[in-house]
Amino acid sequence: MPAVSLKNIVKTYNGGKVKAVNDVSFDVEHGELFGLIGPDGAGKTSIFRILTTLLLADQGSASVEGFDVVKDYRAIRNKVGYMPGKFSLYQDLTVAENLKFFATIFNTTVEENYDLIKDIYDQIKPFNTRPAGKLSGGMKQKLALCCALIHKPKVLFLDEPTTGVDAVSRKEFWEILKLLKQQHISILVSTPYMDEASLCDRIALFQNGNIMSLDTPQNIISAFPVQLYAAKAKDFYLLLKNFRSDPAIENCYAFGEYLHFTLKENDNSEMVLKTLQSKYQPEDFEIKRITPTIEDTFIRFMRENEKPVEENEKM
């Protein structure tokens, strides 16, 4: 039995006009670090709220640790830790007071479960008497995680925990998740940051309420169907304009200091690349074959999913 299971979950808003979750199914295994990867508005938070018994699905079923999210909501609330995307602790209470408050709610004490939160709590302990609302973004994040862990949950739900914090705090947070995973806690985390996807055991690429792909990060990257290229030139935006309008290029988009692009025909790619260079003669031109990232695969899936919509609109 998986730690978390969703079967054909559907959730709509505005009288059914907005479908936030569209027939979604997936499992999270015990001790797994599973990532929901997608932009804001993809439907990730709706799934988290359904799994933590805060929201009812319109259709489908879901369970956590074998308990049904509707029938057994009381049992689930004692077995999960939930860290919502928005900081939701009491801002006028101090660090120590927040932690004690959440421990008391679950009929436990900070001392009883101190071993679980020690590595995290030691980093915020110097600010024990500071109101939570006065903490930095990274410190708020660590306090919220301590409060979510204080009752030793079996499953941890983290909704965009690294959004709005600095790069160092993001890195520290994922190091903490690795340590928690070693303690056999099942973790479901959502993030809009594609670079964090590789830190998960498995991921679901999520957009417009739909799962576009579900597998290990490496398997998703390996399944990229064509060769990907990167190019740059002194006049970056002119190169982008030219490549996007060229009939030999399938898809082209800006990616940092480079353009990433794919060709419509890959059988004679070297000749096509030489033709592109001689055709536009960009100054300081550089081109190379590259390995796709999760973000490249996400962009390709989005483009492929948009094609049927565009074709239906033309009909």
Short mmCIF file of the C-alpha atoms (twelve columns), coordinates in Angstrom:
data_MODEL
# 
_entry.id   MODEL 
# 
loop_
_atom_site.group_PDB 
_atom_site.id 
_atom_site.type_symbol 
_atom_site.label_atom_id 
_atom_site.label_alt_id 
_atom_site.label_comp_id 
_atom_site.label_asym_id 
_atom_site.label_seq_id 
_atom_site.Cartn_x 
_atom_site.Cartn_y 
_atom_site.Cartn_z 
_atom_site.pdbx_PDB_model_num 
ATOM 1   C CA . MET A 1   0.000   0.000  0.000   1 
ATOM 2   C CA . PRO A 2   1.482   3.381  -1.012  1 
ATOM 3   C CA . ALA A 3   1.879   6.240  1.451   1 
ATOM 4   C CA . VAL A 4   -0.289  8.497  -0.740  1 
ATOM 5   C CA . SER A 5   -2.678  7.473  -3.494  1 
ATOM 6   C CA . LEU A 6   -4.872  9.517  -5.838  1 
ATOM 7   C CA . LYS A 7   -7.272  7.969  -8.320  1 
ATOM 8   C CA . ASN A 8   -9.030  10.043 -10.991 1 
ATOM 9   C CA . ILE A 9   -9.193  13.188 -8.857  1 
ATOM 10  C CA . VAL A 10  -11.157 16.085 -10.365 1 
ATOM 11  C CA . LYS A 11  -11.567 19.523 -8.774  1 
ATOM 12  C CA . THR A 12  -13.377 22.466 -10.331 1 
ATOM 13  C CA . TYR A 13  -14.150 26.010 -9.242  1 
ATOM 14  C CA . ASN A 14  -16.645 28.709 -10.286 1 
ATOM 15  C CA . GLY A 15  -19.468 26.283 -10.810 1 
ATOM 16  C CA . GLY A 16  -17.391 23.902 -12.888 1 
ATOM 17  C CA . LYS A 17  -16.081 26.575 -15.264 1 
ATOM 18  C CA . VAL A 18  -12.477 26.270 -14.030 1 
ATOM 19  C CA . LYS A 19  -10.994 22.755 -13.888 1 
ATOM 20  C CA . ALA A 20  -8.042  23.003 -11.487 1 
ATOM 21  C CA . VAL A 21  -7.381  19.241 -11.306 1 
ATOM 22  C CA . ASN A 22  -8.288  17.090 -14.283 1 
ATOM 23  C CA . ASP A 23  -8.568  13.322 -13.682 1 
ATOM 24  C CA . VAL A 24  -5.247  13.053 -11.821 1 
ATOM 25  C CA . SER A 25  -3.893  9.737  -10.552 1 
ATOM 26  C CA . PHE A 26  -0.551  8.905  -8.944  1 
ATOM 27  C CA . ASP A 27  0.989   7.140  -5.935  1 
ATOM 28  C CA . VAL A 28  3.742   8.150  -3.538  1 
ATOM 29  C CA . GLU A 29  5.621   5.196  -2.082  1 
ATOM 30  C CA . HIS A 30  6.731   4.916  1.544   1 
ATOM 31  C CA . GLY A 31  9.934   6.852  2.183   1 
ATOM 32  C CA . GLU A 32  9.812   8.478  -1.248  1 
ATOM 33  C CA . LEU A 33  10.557  12.129 -2.017  1 
ATOM 34  C CA . PHE A 34  7.997   12.903 -4.719  1 
ATOM 35  C CA . GLY A 35  7.826   16.258 -6.516  1 
ATOM 36  C CA . LEU A 36  4.902   18.024 -8.183  1 
ATOM 37  C CA . ILE A 37  6.620   20.324 -10.667 1 
ATOM 38  C CA . GLY A 38  4.727   23.134 -12.351 1 
ATOM 39  C CA . PRO A 39  4.054   26.875 -12.499 1 
ATOM 40  C CA . ASP A 40  1.641   28.854 -10.336 1 
ATOM 41  C CA . GLY A 41  -1.958  28.029 -11.176 1 
ATOM 42  C CA . ALA A 42  -1.162  24.502 -12.379 1 
ATOM 43  C CA . GLY A 43  -3.368  22.913 -9.677  1 
ATOM 44  C CA . LYS A 44  -0.700  21.767 -7.220  1 
ATOM 45  C CA . THR A 45  -2.182  23.494 -4.159  1 
ATOM 46  C CA . SER A 46  -5.644  22.047 -4.842  1 
ATOM 47  C CA . ILE A 47  -4.122  18.549 -4.739  1 
ATOM 48  C CA . PHE A 48  -2.325  19.323 -1.472  1 
ATOM 49  C CA . ARG A 49  -5.506  20.652 0.137   1 
ATOM 50  C CA . ILE A 50  -7.448  17.561 -0.947  1 
ATOM 51  C CA . LEU A 51  -4.789  15.229 0.475   1 
ATOM 52  C CA . THR A 52  -4.629  17.119 3.775   1 
ATOM 53  C CA . THR A 53  -8.451  16.938 4.116   1 
ATOM 54  C CA . LEU A 54  -8.954  20.700 3.754   1 
ATOM 55  C CA . LEU A 55  -10.791 20.491 0.426   1 
ATOM 56  C CA . LEU A 56  -13.223 18.003 -1.104  1 
ATOM 57  C CA . ALA A 57  -12.659 16.705 -4.612  1 
ATOM 58  C CA . ASP A 58  -15.556 16.748 -7.081  1 
ATOM 59  C CA . GLN A 59  -14.710 13.266 -8.338  1 
ATOM 60  C CA . GLY A 60  -12.270 10.475 -7.593  1 
ATOM 61  C CA . SER A 61  -10.750 9.078  -4.423  1 
ATOM 62  C CA . ALA A 62  -7.581  9.599  -2.425  1 
ATOM 63  C CA . SER A 63  -5.921  8.051  0.595   1 
ATOM 64  C CA . VAL A 64  -3.021  8.797  2.920   1 
ATOM 65  C CA . GLU A 65  -1.381  5.931  4.817   1 
ATOM 66  C CA . GLY A 66  -4.382  3.792  3.826   1 
ATOM 67  C CA . PHE A 67  -6.948  6.230  5.234   1 
ATOM 68  C CA . ASP A 68  -9.605  7.740  2.974   1 
ATOM 69  C CA . VAL A 69  -9.380  11.539 2.808   1 
ATOM 70  C CA . VAL A 70  -13.148 11.903 3.258   1 
ATOM 71  C CA . LYS A 71  -14.162 9.117  5.637   1 
ATOM 72  C CA . ASP A 72  -10.993 9.102  7.778   1 
ATOM 73  C CA . TYR A 73  -10.043 12.786 7.801   1 
ATOM 74  C CA . ARG A 74  -9.466  12.859 11.585  1 
ATOM 75  C CA . ALA A 75  -6.977  9.983  11.439  1 
ATOM 76  C CA . ILE A 76  -5.135  11.568 8.518   1 
ATOM 77  C CA . ARG A 77  -4.696  14.895 10.304  1 
ATOM 78  C CA . ASN A 78  -2.768  13.110 13.062  1 
ATOM 79  C CA . LYS A 79  -0.488  11.361 10.586  1 
ATOM 80  C CA . VAL A 80  0.528   14.203 8.278   1 
ATOM 81  C CA . GLY A 81  2.522   17.392 8.499   1 
ATOM 82  C CA . TYR A 82  1.477   20.233 6.201   1 
ATOM 83  C CA . MET A 83  3.468   23.313 5.271   1 
ATOM 84  C CA . PRO A 84  1.296   25.527 3.043   1 
ATOM 85  C CA . GLY A 85  2.750   27.871 0.461   1 
ATOM 86  C CA . LYS A 86  1.880   30.968 2.461   1 
ATOM 87  C CA . PHE A 87  3.479   31.413 5.896   1 
ATOM 88  C CA . SER A 88  0.613   30.509 8.216   1 
ATOM 89  C CA . LEU A 89  2.069   30.490 11.730  1 
ATOM 90  C CA . TYR A 90  1.086   33.022 14.377  1 
ATOM 91  C CA . GLN A 91  3.212   36.034 13.560  1 
ATOM 92  C CA . ASP A 92  2.808   37.698 16.972  1 
ATOM 93  C CA . LEU A 93  3.952   34.549 18.828  1 
ATOM 94  C CA . THR A 94  7.660   33.932 19.290  1 
ATOM 95  C CA . VAL A 95  9.545   31.040 17.712  1 
ATOM 96  C CA . ALA A 96  9.390   29.039 20.953  1 
ATOM 97  C CA . GLU A 97  5.696   29.837 21.503  1 
ATOM 98  C CA . ASN A 98  4.699   28.714 18.003  1 
ATOM 99  C CA . LEU A 99  6.552   25.448 18.384  1 
ATOM 100 C CA . LYS A 100 5.037   24.763 21.814  1 
ATOM 101 C CA . PHE A 101 1.567   25.644 20.536  1 
ATOM 102 C CA . PHE A 102 1.700   23.141 17.669  1 
ATOM 103 C CA . ALA A 103 3.179   20.449 19.895  1 
ATOM 104 C CA . THR A 104 0.315   20.947 22.366  1 
ATOM 105 C CA . ILE A 105 -2.317  20.651 19.609  1 
ATOM 106 C CA . PHE A 106 -0.987  17.173 18.807  1 
ATOM 107 C CA . ASN A 107 -0.775  16.223 22.476  1 
ATOM 108 C CA . THR A 108 3.001   16.031 22.521  1 
ATOM 109 C CA . THR A 109 5.942   18.179 23.609  1 
ATOM 110 C CA . VAL A 110 8.957   19.716 21.924  1 
ATOM 111 C CA . GLU A 111 11.228  17.651 24.180  1 
ATOM 112 C CA . GLU A 112 9.552   14.358 23.254  1 
ATOM 113 C CA . ASN A 113 10.232  14.755 19.524  1 
ATOM 114 C CA . TYR A 114 13.297  16.963 19.712  1 
ATOM 115 C CA . ASP A 115 15.533  14.448 17.906  1 
ATOM 116 C CA . LEU A 116 13.460  14.805 14.730  1 
ATOM 117 C CA . ILE A 117 13.707  18.601 14.525  1 
ATOM 118 C CA . LYS A 118 17.082  19.122 16.223  1 
ATOM 119 C CA . ASP A 119 19.125  19.820 13.061  1 
ATOM 120 C CA . ILE A 120 16.578  22.378 11.855  1 
ATOM 121 C CA . TYR A 121 15.698  23.893 15.230  1 
ATOM 122 C CA . ASP A 122 19.342  24.495 16.150  1 
ATOM 123 C CA . GLN A 123 19.493  27.004 13.265  1 
ATOM 124 C CA . ILE A 124 16.576  29.092 14.588  1 
ATOM 125 C CA . LYS A 125 17.096  28.550 18.319  1 
ATOM 126 C CA . PRO A 126 19.090  31.824 18.706  1 
ATOM 127 C CA . PHE A 127 15.856  33.624 17.701  1 
ATOM 128 C CA . ASN A 128 13.642  31.778 20.212  1 
ATOM 129 C CA . THR A 129 12.217  34.988 21.682  1 
ATOM 130 C CA . ARG A 130 11.692  36.789 18.366  1 
ATOM 131 C CA . PRO A 131 8.123   37.051 16.988  1 
ATOM 132 C CA . ALA A 132 7.670   34.776 13.979  1 
ATOM 133 C CA . GLY A 133 6.573   37.718 11.858  1 
ATOM 134 C CA . LYS A 134 9.980   39.357 12.340  1 
ATOM 135 C CA . LEU A 135 11.979  36.399 10.983  1 
ATOM 136 C CA . SER A 136 13.636  36.354 7.552   1 
ATOM 137 C CA . GLY A 137 12.080  34.267 4.779   1 
ATOM 138 C CA . GLY A 138 14.513  31.393 5.278   1 
ATOM 139 C CA . MET A 139 14.010  31.348 9.052   1 
ATOM 140 C CA . LYS A 140 10.216  31.419 8.678   1 
ATOM 141 C CA . GLN A 141 10.512  28.443 6.387   1 
ATOM 142 C CA . LYS A 142 12.553  26.458 8.939   1 
ATOM 143 C CA . LEU A 143 10.173  27.322 11.776  1 
ATOM 144 C CA . ALA A 144 7.184   26.227 9.689   1 
ATOM 145 C CA . LEU A 145 8.944   22.940 8.915   1 
ATOM 146 C CA . CYS A 146 9.670   22.370 12.619  1 
ATOM 147 C CA . CYS A 147 5.994   22.937 13.442  1 
ATOM 148 C CA . ALA A 148 4.947   20.514 10.681  1 
ATOM 149 C CA . LEU A 149 7.307   17.840 12.058  1 
ATOM 150 C CA . ILE A 150 6.758   18.272 15.790  1 
ATOM 151 C CA . HIS A 151 4.266   15.363 16.049  1 
ATOM 152 C CA . LYS A 152 6.391   12.905 14.003  1 
ATOM 153 C CA . PRO A 153 4.165   12.655 10.917  1 
ATOM 154 C CA . LYS A 154 4.278   9.667  8.588   1 
ATOM 155 C CA . VAL A 155 3.787   11.883 5.517   1 
ATOM 156 C CA . LEU A 156 5.003   15.437 4.977   1 
ATOM 157 C CA . PHE A 157 3.245   17.773 2.526   1 
ATOM 158 C CA . LEU A 158 5.278   20.816 1.474   1 
ATOM 159 C CA . ASP A 159 3.555   23.268 -0.866  1 
ATOM 160 C CA . GLU A 160 6.181   25.398 -2.637  1 
ATOM 161 C CA . PRO A 161 8.370   25.597 0.496   1 
ATOM 162 C CA . THR A 162 11.272  27.402 -1.213  1 
ATOM 163 C CA . THR A 163 9.305   30.093 -3.048  1 
ATOM 164 C CA . GLY A 164 10.441  33.586 -2.129  1 
ATOM 165 C CA . VAL A 165 13.601  32.613 -0.243  1 
ATOM 166 C CA . ASP A 166 17.217  33.160 -1.250  1 
ATOM 167 C CA . ALA A 167 19.327  30.588 -3.108  1 
ATOM 168 C CA . VAL A 168 21.330  29.616 -0.006  1 
ATOM 169 C CA . SER A 169 18.163  28.939 2.016   1 
ATOM 170 C CA . ARG A 170 16.746  26.910 -0.870  1 
ATOM 171 C CA . LYS A 171 19.861  24.712 -0.919  1 
ATOM 172 C CA . GLU A 172 19.802  24.300 2.870   1 
ATOM 173 C CA . PHE A 173 16.130  23.326 2.781   1 
ATOM 174 C CA . TRP A 174 16.701  20.528 0.276   1 
ATOM 175 C CA . GLU A 175 19.596  19.228 2.383   1 
ATOM 176 C CA . ILE A 176 17.145  19.054 5.293   1 
ATOM 177 C CA . LEU A 177 14.672  17.075 3.154   1 
ATOM 178 C CA . LYS A 178 17.384  14.514 2.369   1 
ATOM 179 C CA . LEU A 179 17.944  14.010 6.106   1 
ATOM 180 C CA . LEU A 180 14.200  13.646 6.748   1 
ATOM 181 C CA . LYS A 181 13.946  11.060 3.995   1 
ATOM 182 C CA . GLN A 182 16.560  8.986  5.821   1 
ATOM 183 C CA . GLN A 183 14.128  8.858  8.748   1 
ATOM 184 C CA . HIS A 184 11.591  7.094  6.505   1 
ATOM 185 C CA . ILE A 185 9.205   10.032 6.207   1 
ATOM 186 C CA . SER A 186 7.290   10.085 2.921   1 
ATOM 187 C CA . ILE A 187 7.527   13.559 1.389   1 
ATOM 188 C CA . LEU A 188 5.335   15.168 -1.255  1 
ATOM 189 C CA . VAL A 189 6.728   18.560 -2.282  1 
ATOM 190 C CA . SER A 190 5.593   21.018 -4.940  1 
ATOM 191 C CA . THR A 191 7.786   23.617 -6.616  1 
ATOM 192 C CA . PRO A 192 7.770   25.911 -9.653  1 
ATOM 193 C CA . TYR A 193 11.583  25.693 -9.783  1 
ATOM 194 C CA . MET A 194 12.592  23.198 -12.462 1 
ATOM 195 C CA . ASP A 195 16.135  22.882 -11.107 1 
ATOM 196 C CA . GLU A 196 14.721  21.373 -7.894  1 
ATOM 197 C CA . ALA A 197 13.097  18.516 -9.825  1 
ATOM 198 C CA . SER A 198 16.373  16.583 -10.049 1 
ATOM 199 C CA . LEU A 199 16.506  16.443 -6.243  1 
ATOM 200 C CA . CYS A 200 13.371  14.258 -6.081  1 
ATOM 201 C CA . ASP A 201 13.130  10.463 -6.444  1 
ATOM 202 C CA . ARG A 202 10.222  10.817 -8.866  1 
ATOM 203 C CA . ILE A 203 8.359   13.786 -10.269 1 
ATOM 204 C CA . ALA A 204 5.103   14.644 -11.986 1 
ATOM 205 C CA . LEU A 205 5.256   17.504 -14.492 1 
ATOM 206 C CA . PHE A 206 2.027   19.369 -13.877 1 
ATOM 207 C CA . GLN A 207 0.264   22.012 -15.987 1 
ATOM 208 C CA . ASN A 208 -3.352  23.216 -16.261 1 
ATOM 209 C CA . GLY A 209 -4.568  20.508 -13.905 1 
ATOM 210 C CA . ASN A 210 -2.982  17.681 -15.913 1 
ATOM 211 C CA . ILE A 211 0.025   15.433 -15.391 1 
ATOM 212 C CA . MET A 212 2.112   15.687 -18.567 1 
ATOM 213 C CA . SER A 213 4.726   13.136 -17.475 1 
ATOM 214 C CA . LEU A 214 5.478   11.057 -14.380 1 
ATOM 215 C CA . ASP A 215 8.787   9.246  -13.843 1 
ATOM 216 C CA . THR A 216 12.244  9.699  -12.355 1 
ATOM 217 C CA . PRO A 217 13.907  12.961 -13.417 1 
ATOM 218 C CA . GLN A 218 16.574  11.063 -15.380 1 
ATOM 219 C CA . ASN A 219 14.030  8.922  -17.241 1 
ATOM 220 C CA . ILE A 220 12.029  12.003 -18.234 1 
ATOM 221 C CA . ILE A 221 15.168  13.673 -19.568 1 
ATOM 222 C CA . SER A 222 16.271  10.501 -21.369 1 
ATOM 223 C CA . ALA A 223 12.898  10.310 -23.122 1 
ATOM 224 C CA . PHE A 224 13.440  13.657 -24.873 1 
ATOM 225 C CA . PRO A 225 12.723  12.531 -28.451 1 
ATOM 226 C CA . VAL A 226 15.117  14.644 -30.556 1 
ATOM 227 C CA . GLN A 227 18.538  16.256 -30.403 1 
ATOM 228 C CA . LEU A 228 18.570  19.604 -28.601 1 
ATOM 229 C CA . TYR A 229 20.924  22.419 -29.620 1 
ATOM 230 C CA . ALA A 230 22.095  25.629 -27.984 1 
ATOM 231 C CA . ALA A 231 23.183  28.728 -29.879 1 
ATOM 232 C CA . LYS A 232 24.142  32.308 -29.144 1 
ATOM 233 C CA . ALA A 233 25.412  35.373 -30.982 1 
ATOM 234 C CA . LYS A 234 26.310  38.982 -30.307 1 
ATOM 235 C CA . ASP A 235 22.835  40.131 -31.368 1 
ATOM 236 C CA . PHE A 236 20.862  37.638 -29.305 1 
ATOM 237 C CA . TYR A 237 17.370  38.908 -30.107 1 
ATOM 238 C CA . LEU A 238 17.980  39.079 -33.856 1 
ATOM 239 C CA . LEU A 239 19.150  35.458 -33.752 1 
ATOM 240 C CA . LEU A 240 16.022  34.500 -31.803 1 
ATOM 241 C CA . LYS A 241 13.789  36.264 -34.354 1 
ATOM 242 C CA . ASN A 242 15.550  34.632 -37.302 1 
ATOM 243 C CA . PHE A 243 15.522  31.131 -35.830 1 
ATOM 244 C CA . ARG A 244 11.859  31.311 -34.827 1 
ATOM 245 C CA . SER A 245 10.864  32.208 -38.391 1 
ATOM 246 C CA . ASP A 246 13.161  29.730 -40.121 1 
ATOM 247 C CA . PRO A 247 11.312  26.757 -41.689 1 
ATOM 248 C CA . ALA A 248 14.093  24.326 -40.742 1 
ATOM 249 C CA . ILE A 249 13.638  24.933 -37.003 1 
ATOM 250 C CA . GLU A 250 10.890  23.146 -35.115 1 
ATOM 251 C CA . ASN A 251 11.013  25.101 -31.864 1 
ATOM 252 C CA . CYS A 252 13.225  27.867 -30.437 1 
ATOM 253 C CA . TYR A 253 13.201  29.691 -27.090 1 
ATOM 254 C CA . ALA A 254 15.505  31.770 -24.914 1 
ATOM 255 C CA . PHE A 255 17.289  29.889 -22.147 1 
ATOM 256 C CA . GLY A 256 19.684  32.045 -20.151 1 
ATOM 257 C CA . GLU A 257 22.439  33.363 -22.420 1 
ATOM 258 C CA . TYR A 258 21.642  30.756 -25.106 1 
ATOM 259 C CA . LEU A 259 18.823  29.873 -27.457 1 
ATOM 260 C CA . HIS A 260 17.634  26.289 -27.190 1 
ATOM 261 C CA . PHE A 261 16.186  24.843 -30.368 1 
ATOM 262 C CA . THR A 262 15.257  21.647 -32.187 1 
ATOM 263 C CA . LEU A 263 15.208  20.886 -35.912 1 
ATOM 264 C CA . LYS A 264 12.281  19.621 -37.955 1 
ATOM 265 C CA . GLU A 265 14.572  17.142 -39.729 1 
ATOM 266 C CA . ASN A 266 17.404  15.455 -37.827 1 
ATOM 267 C CA . ASP A 267 18.740  13.116 -40.536 1 
ATOM 268 C CA . ASN A 268 20.992  15.763 -42.059 1 
ATOM 269 C CA . SER A 269 21.478  17.987 -39.043 1 
ATOM 270 C CA . GLU A 270 25.102  19.020 -39.704 1 
ATOM 271 C CA . MET A 271 24.211  20.391 -43.118 1 
ATOM 272 C CA . VAL A 272 21.181  22.223 -41.696 1 
ATOM 273 C CA . LEU A 273 23.295  23.858 -38.981 1 
ATOM 274 C CA . LYS A 274 25.877  25.020 -41.521 1 
ATOM 275 C CA . THR A 275 23.097  26.407 -43.692 1 
ATOM 276 C CA . LEU A 276 21.681  28.357 -40.750 1 
ATOM 277 C CA . GLN A 277 25.062  29.896 -40.033 1 
ATOM 278 C CA . SER A 278 25.723  30.913 -43.639 1 
ATOM 279 C CA . LYS A 279 22.161  32.145 -44.110 1 
ATOM 280 C CA . TYR A 280 22.162  34.623 -41.217 1 
ATOM 281 C CA . GLN A 281 25.929  35.074 -40.648 1 
ATOM 282 C CA . PRO A 282 25.526  36.139 -36.997 1 
ATOM 283 C CA . GLU A 283 28.491  37.803 -35.326 1 
ATOM 284 C CA . ASP A 284 30.260  35.799 -32.586 1 
ATOM 285 C CA . PHE A 285 28.099  32.788 -33.419 1 
ATOM 286 C CA . GLU A 286 28.333  29.653 -31.282 1 
ATOM 287 C CA . ILE A 287 26.324  26.456 -31.616 1 
ATOM 288 C CA . LYS A 288 26.520  23.102 -29.832 1 
ATOM 289 C CA . ARG A 289 24.641  19.910 -29.043 1 
ATOM 290 C CA . ILE A 290 23.349  19.768 -25.456 1 
ATOM 291 C CA . THR A 291 21.596  17.406 -23.046 1 
ATOM 292 C CA . PRO A 292 18.056  18.555 -22.185 1 
ATOM 293 C CA . THR A 293 17.101  19.703 -18.712 1 
ATOM 294 C CA . ILE A 294 13.802  19.139 -16.927 1 
ATOM 295 C CA . GLU A 295 12.823  22.642 -18.016 1 
ATOM 296 C CA . ASP A 296 13.449  21.751 -21.667 1 
ATOM 297 C CA . THR A 297 11.239  18.672 -21.359 1 
ATOM 298 C CA . PHE A 298 8.538   20.706 -19.606 1 
ATOM 299 C CA . ILE A 299 8.542   23.296 -22.405 1 
ATOM 300 C CA . ARG A 300 8.276   20.543 -25.030 1 
ATOM 301 C CA . PHE A 301 5.378   18.843 -23.232 1 
ATOM 302 C CA . MET A 302 3.570   22.184 -22.944 1 
ATOM 303 C CA . ARG A 303 4.032   22.824 -26.655 1 
ATOM 304 C CA . GLU A 304 2.764   19.348 -27.572 1 
ATOM 305 C CA . ASN A 305 -0.292  19.757 -25.341 1 
ATOM 306 C CA . GLU A 306 -1.092  23.117 -26.908 1 
ATOM 307 C CA . LYS A 307 -1.190  21.644 -30.446 1 
ATOM 308 C CA . PRO A 308 -4.520  19.770 -30.040 1 
ATOM 309 C CA . VAL A 309 -6.118  22.914 -28.572 1 
ATOM 310 C CA . GLU A 310 -4.917  25.030 -31.497 1 
ATOM 311 C CA . GLU A 311 -6.141  22.413 -34.008 1 
ATOM 312 C CA . ASN A 312 -9.563  22.247 -32.359 1 
ATOM 313 C CA . GLU A 313 -9.874  26.026 -32.485 1 
ATOM 314 C CA . LYS A 314 -9.182  25.991 -36.237 1 
ATOM 315 C CA . MET A 315 -11.893 23.399 -36.899 1 
# 
